[in-house]
């Protein structure tokens, strides 16, 4: 089975459309034959997307650090709950299990996970497609910030295309299937692709 890693809020947000989009995303993953990899929580949009996948009969792998299990944040009914020692191991494990990544609305944790996985693509650590679900224009400001970073010479123009941004879950899944990641420059004269474990 192929898995998509979803990063999203541990809060549900103030607008019902975020929860509706998370639910629809979960259903569509199953309809398209994908399993879900995510942070293993039962709270916020994270819980909603996991619940939607399970209700549709799909497979959910949650990867959660020990400390969060202790605080009863884990979604214990997922298909497979992997408990790891640290946040860093969690993110590396989620990245290695997944064939593609989707960021949905969320806060610092979501944004950090999204930018880390984009940065790892830039370094050549992986070449897996990355999508952003722009529910209700939530990520408009972020896309504008990245465009500015390109204009100001901080991000290479071709690296703008590490990620695709779409407003509808079905359209985003189609775009991810068709997306080709831009090639990265050799890093320090070497081919940089390898196992994630070489890096993190
Ligand atoms: P945030 O966007 O700040 O709500 O953080 C959400 C992201 O950080 C998720 O994709 C998770 O991987 C991680 N995370 C933050 N809070 C939790 C939590 N209570 N339970 C599980 N994972 C969490």
CSV table of N, CA and C in Angstrom, one decimal, residues 40-131:
chain,number,residue,atom,x,y,z
A,40,UNK,N,-0.4,10.7,14.9
A,40,UNK,CA,-1.0,9.8,15.9
A,40,UNK,C,-1.9,10.3,17.0
A,41,UNK,N,-2.3,11.6,16.8
A,41,UNK,CA,-3.1,12.2,17.9
A,41,UNK,C,-4.6,12.0,17.6
A,42,UNK,N,-5.4,12.2,18.6
A,42,UNK,CA,-6.9,12.1,18.4
A,42,UNK,C,-7.5,13.5,18.4
A,43,UNK,N,-6.7,14.5,18.6
A,43,UNK,CA,-7.2,15.9,18.7
A,43,UNK,C,-7.2,16.6,17.4
A,44,UNK,N,-8.1,17.7,17.4
A,44,UNK,CA,-8.1,18.6,16.2
A,44,UNK,C,-8.3,18.0,14.9
A,45,UNK,N,-7.7,18.6,13.9
A,45,UNK,CA,-7.9,18.1,12.5
A,45,UNK,C,-7.2,16.8,12.3
A,46,UNK,N,-6.1,16.6,13.2
A,46,UNK,CA,-5.4,15.3,13.1
A,46,UNK,C,-6.4,14.1,13.4
A,47,UNK,N,-7.2,14.3,14.5
A,47,UNK,CA,-8.1,13.3,14.8
A,47,UNK,C,-9.2,13.1,13.8
A,48,UNK,N,-9.6,14.2,13.2
A,48,UNK,CA,-10.7,14.2,12.2
A,48,UNK,C,-10.2,13.4,10.9
A,49,UNK,N,-9.0,13.7,10.4
A,49,UNK,CA,-8.6,13.0,9.2
A,49,UNK,C,-8.4,11.5,9.5
A,50,UNK,N,-7.8,11.2,10.7
A,50,UNK,CA,-7.6,9.8,11.0
A,50,UNK,C,-8.9,9.0,11.1
A,51,UNK,N,-9.9,9.7,11.8
A,51,UNK,CA,-11.2,9.1,12.0
A,51,UNK,C,-11.9,8.8,10.6
A,52,UNK,N,-11.8,9.8,9.7
A,52,UNK,CA,-12.4,9.6,8.4
A,52,UNK,C,-11.8,8.5,7.6
A,53,UNK,N,-10.5,8.3,7.7
A,53,UNK,CA,-9.8,7.2,7.0
A,53,UNK,C,-10.3,5.8,7.6
A,54,UNK,N,-10.4,5.8,9.0
A,54,UNK,CA,-10.8,4.5,9.6
A,54,UNK,C,-12.2,4.2,9.3
A,55,UNK,N,-13.1,5.2,9.3
A,55,UNK,CA,-14.5,5.0,9.0
A,55,UNK,C,-14.7,4.5,7.6
A,56,UNK,N,-13.9,5.0,6.7
A,56,UNK,CA,-14.0,4.6,5.3
A,56,UNK,C,-13.3,3.2,5.0
A,57,UNK,N,-12.8,2.6,6.1
A,57,UNK,CA,-12.2,1.3,6.0
A,57,UNK,C,-10.7,1.3,5.6
A,58,UNK,N,-10.0,2.4,5.7
A,58,UNK,CA,-8.6,2.6,5.3
A,58,UNK,C,-7.7,2.3,6.5
A,59,UNK,N,-6.4,2.4,6.1
A,59,UNK,CA,-5.3,2.0,7.0
A,59,UNK,C,-4.7,3.3,7.6
A,60,UNK,N,-4.4,3.4,8.9
A,60,UNK,CA,-3.9,4.6,9.5
A,60,UNK,C,-2.6,4.2,10.3
A,61,UNK,N,-1.5,4.7,10.0
A,61,UNK,CA,-0.3,4.6,10.9
A,61,UNK,C,-0.1,5.9,11.6
A,62,UNK,N,-0.1,5.8,12.9
A,62,UNK,CA,0.2,7.0,13.7
A,62,UNK,C,1.5,6.8,14.4
A,63,UNK,N,2.3,7.9,14.3
A,63,UNK,CA,3.7,7.9,14.9
A,63,UNK,C,3.7,9.0,15.9
A,64,UNK,N,3.9,8.6,17.2
A,64,UNK,CA,3.8,9.5,18.3
A,64,UNK,C,4.9,9.4,19.3
A,65,UNK,N,5.4,10.5,19.8
A,65,UNK,CA,6.5,10.3,20.8
A,65,UNK,C,5.9,9.9,22.2
A,66,UNK,N,6.7,9.2,22.9
A,66,UNK,CA,6.3,8.6,24.2
A,66,UNK,C,5.6,9.7,25.1
A,67,UNK,N,6.2,10.8,25.1
A,67,UNK,CA,5.7,11.9,26.1
A,67,UNK,C,4.2,12.2,25.7
A,68,UNK,N,3.8,12.2,24.5
A,68,UNK,CA,2.5,12.5,24.1
A,68,UNK,C,1.5,11.4,24.4
A,69,UNK,N,2.0,10.1,24.4
A,69,UNK,CA,1.1,9.0,24.8
A,69,UNK,C,0.8,9.2,26.2
A,70,UNK,N,1.8,9.5,27.0
A,70,UNK,CA,1.6,9.7,28.5
A,70,UNK,C,0.5,10.7,28.8
A,71,UNK,N,0.4,11.7,27.9
A,71,UNK,CA,-0.5,12.8,28.1
A,71,UNK,C,-1.9,12.5,27.5
A,72,UNK,N,-2.0,11.2,27.1
A,72,UNK,CA,-3.3,10.7,26.6
A,72,UNK,C,-3.8,11.4,25.3
A,73,UNK,N,-2.8,11.8,24.5
A,73,UNK,CA,-3.1,12.5,23.3
A,73,UNK,C,-3.2,11.5,22.1
A,74,UNK,N,-2.8,10.2,22.3
A,74,UNK,CA,-2.7,9.3,21.2
A,74,UNK,C,-4.1,8.8,20.8
A,75,UNK,N,-4.2,8.5,19.6
A,75,UNK,CA,-5.5,7.9,19.0
A,75,UNK,C,-5.2,6.4,19.0
A,76,UNK,N,-5.7,5.7,20.0
A,76,UNK,CA,-5.3,4.3,20.3
A,76,UNK,C,-6.0,3.3,19.3
A,77,UNK,N,-7.0,3.8,18.6
A,77,UNK,CA,-7.8,2.9,17.7
A,77,UNK,C,-7.2,2.8,16.3
A,78,UNK,N,-6.1,3.5,16.0
A,78,UNK,CA,-5.6,3.5,14.6
A,78,UNK,C,-5.1,2.1,14.3
A,79,UNK,N,-4.9,1.8,13.0
A,79,UNK,CA,-4.5,0.5,12.6
A,79,UNK,C,-3.1,0.1,13.2
A,80,UNK,N,-2.2,1.1,13.3
A,80,UNK,CA,-0.9,0.8,13.8
A,80,UNK,C,-0.4,2.1,14.5
A,81,UNK,N,-0.1,1.9,15.8
A,81,UNK,CA,0.4,3.1,16.5
A,81,UNK,C,1.9,2.9,16.9
A,82,UNK,N,2.7,3.7,16.3
A,82,UNK,CA,4.2,3.5,16.6
A,82,UNK,C,4.6,4.5,17.6
A,83,UNK,N,5.2,4.1,18.7
A,83,UNK,CA,5.6,5.0,19.8
A,83,UNK,C,7.1,5.1,19.7
A,84,UNK,N,7.5,6.4,19.5
A,84,UNK,CA,9.0,6.6,19.3
A,84,UNK,C,9.5,7.5,20.4
A,85,UNK,N,10.8,7.5,20.7
A,85,UNK,CA,11.3,8.3,21.8
A,85,UNK,C,11.2,9.8,21.7
A,86,UNK,N,11.4,10.4,20.5
A,86,UNK,CA,11.5,11.8,20.4
A,86,UNK,C,10.7,12.4,19.2
A,87,UNK,N,10.5,13.7,19.2
A,87,UNK,CA,9.8,14.3,18.1
A,87,UNK,C,10.6,14.2,16.8
A,88,UNK,N,11.9,14.2,17.0
A,88,UNK,CA,12.7,14.1,15.7
A,88,UNK,C,12.6,12.8,15.1
A,89,UNK,N,12.6,11.7,16.0
A,89,UNK,CA,12.5,10.4,15.4
A,89,UNK,C,11.1,10.2,14.8
A,90,UNK,N,10.1,10.9,15.4
A,90,UNK,CA,8.7,10.8,14.8
A,90,UNK,C,8.7,11.3,13.4
A,91,UNK,N,9.3,12.5,13.2
A,91,UNK,CA,9.3,13.2,11.9
A,91,UNK,C,10.0,12.4,10.9
A,92,UNK,N,11.2,11.8,11.3
A,92,UNK,CA,12.0,11.0,10.3
A,92,UNK,C,11.2,9.7,10.0
A,93,UNK,N,10.5,9.1,11.0
A,93,UNK,CA,9.8,7.9,10.7
A,93,UNK,C,8.6,8.2,9.8
A,94,UNK,N,7.9,9.3,10.1
A,94,UNK,CA,6.7,9.6,9.2
A,94,UNK,C,7.2,9.8,7.8
A,95,UNK,N,8.3,10.5,7.6
A,95,UNK,CA,8.8,10.8,6.3
A,95,UNK,C,9.2,9.6,5.6
A,96,UNK,N,9.8,8.6,6.3
A,96,UNK,CA,10.3,7.4,5.6
A,96,UNK,C,9.1,6.5,5.2
A,97,UNK,N,8.0,6.5,6.0
A,97,UNK,CA,6.9,5.6,5.7
A,97,UNK,C,6.1,6.2,4.5
A,98,UNK,N,6.1,7.5,4.3
A,98,UNK,CA,5.2,8.1,3.3
A,98,UNK,C,5.8,8.1,1.9
A,99,UNK,N,4.8,8.1,0.9
A,99,UNK,CA,5.2,8.3,-0.5
A,99,UNK,C,5.0,9.7,-1.0
A,100,UNK,N,4.2,10.5,-0.2
A,100,UNK,CA,3.9,11.9,-0.5
A,100,UNK,C,3.5,12.5,0.8
A,101,UNK,N,3.4,13.9,0.7
A,101,UNK,CA,3.1,14.7,1.9
A,101,UNK,C,2.0,15.7,1.6
A,102,UNK,N,1.1,15.9,2.5
A,102,UNK,CA,0.1,16.9,2.4
A,102,UNK,C,0.1,17.7,3.7
A,103,UNK,N,0.2,19.0,3.6
A,103,UNK,CA,-0.1,19.9,4.7
A,103,UNK,C,-1.5,20.5,4.6
A,104,UNK,N,-2.2,20.4,5.7
A,104,UNK,CA,-3.5,21.1,5.8
A,104,UNK,C,-3.4,22.2,6.8
A,105,UNK,N,-4.4,23.0,7.0
A,105,UNK,CA,-4.3,24.1,8.0
A,105,UNK,C,-3.9,23.6,9.4
A,106,UNK,N,-3.1,24.4,10.0
A,106,UNK,CA,-2.6,24.0,11.3
A,106,UNK,C,-1.7,25.2,11.9
A,107,UNK,N,-1.1,24.9,13.0
A,107,UNK,CA,-0.3,26.0,13.6
A,107,UNK,C,1.2,25.7,13.5
A,108,UNK,N,2.0,26.1,14.5
A,108,UNK,CA,3.4,26.0,14.4
A,108,UNK,C,3.9,24.6,14.1
A,109,UNK,N,3.3,23.6,14.7
A,109,UNK,CA,3.7,22.2,14.5
A,109,UNK,C,3.6,21.8,13.0
A,110,UNK,N,2.4,22.2,12.4
A,110,UNK,CA,2.2,21.9,11.0
A,110,UNK,C,3.1,22.6,10.1
A,111,UNK,N,3.3,23.9,10.4
A,111,UNK,CA,4.2,24.7,9.5
A,111,UNK,C,5.6,24.2,9.6
A,112,UNK,N,6.0,23.8,10.8
A,112,UNK,CA,7.4,23.3,11.0
A,112,UNK,C,7.6,22.0,10.2
A,113,UNK,N,6.6,21.1,10.3
A,113,UNK,CA,6.7,19.9,9.6
A,113,UNK,C,6.8,20.1,8.1
A,114,UNK,N,5.9,21.0,7.6
A,114,UNK,CA,5.9,21.3,6.2
A,114,UNK,C,7.2,21.9,5.7
A,115,UNK,N,7.8,22.8,6.4
A,115,UNK,CA,9.0,23.4,6.0
A,115,UNK,C,10.2,22.5,6.1
A,116,UNK,N,10.1,21.6,7.1
A,116,UNK,CA,11.2,20.6,7.2
A,116,UNK,C,11.2,19.7,6.0
A,117,UNK,N,10.0,19.2,5.6
A,117,UNK,CA,10.0,18.3,4.5
A,117,UNK,C,10.3,18.9,3.2
A,118,UNK,N,10.0,20.2,3.1
A,118,UNK,CA,10.4,21.0,1.9
A,118,UNK,C,12.0,21.1,1.9
A,119,UNK,N,12.5,21.4,3.1
A,119,UNK,CA,14.0,21.6,3.2
A,119,UNK,C,14.7,20.3,2.9
A,120,UNK,N,14.1,19.2,3.3
A,120,UNK,CA,14.8,17.9,3.0
A,120,UNK,C,14.8,17.6,1.5
A,121,UNK,N,13.7,18.1,0.8
A,121,UNK,CA,13.7,17.9,-0.6
A,121,UNK,C,14.8,18.8,-1.2
A,122,UNK,N,14.9,20.0,-0.7
A,122,UNK,CA,15.9,20.9,-1.3
A,122,UNK,C,17.3,20.3,-1.1
A,123,UNK,N,17.5,19.6,0.0
A,123,UNK,CA,18.9,19.0,0.3
A,123,UNK,C,19.0,17.7,-0.5
A,124,UNK,N,18.0,17.2,-1.2
A,124,UNK,CA,18.0,15.9,-1.9
A,124,UNK,C,17.9,14.7,-1.0
A,125,UNK,N,17.4,14.9,0.2
A,125,UNK,CA,17.2,13.8,1.1
A,125,UNK,C,16.1,12.9,0.6
A,126,UNK,N,15.1,13.5,0.0
A,126,UNK,CA,14.0,12.7,-0.6
A,126,UNK,C,13.5,13.5,-1.8
A,127,UNK,N,12.7,12.8,-2.7
A,127,UNK,CA,12.1,13.4,-3.9
A,127,UNK,C,10.6,13.1,-3.9
A,128,UNK,N,10.0,13.1,-2.8
A,128,UNK,CA,8.6,12.7,-2.7
A,128,UNK,C,7.7,14.0,-2.9
A,129,UNK,N,6.6,13.9,-3.6
A,129,UNK,CA,5.8,15.1,-3.8
A,129,UNK,C,5.2,15.7,-2.5
A,130,UNK,N,5.0,17.0,-2.5
A,130,UNK,CA,4.5,17.7,-1.4
A,130,UNK,C,3.4,18.6,-1.8
A,131,UNK,N,2.2,18.5,-1.1
A,131,UNK,CA,1.1,19.3,-1.5
A,131,UNK,C,0.6,20.1,-0.3
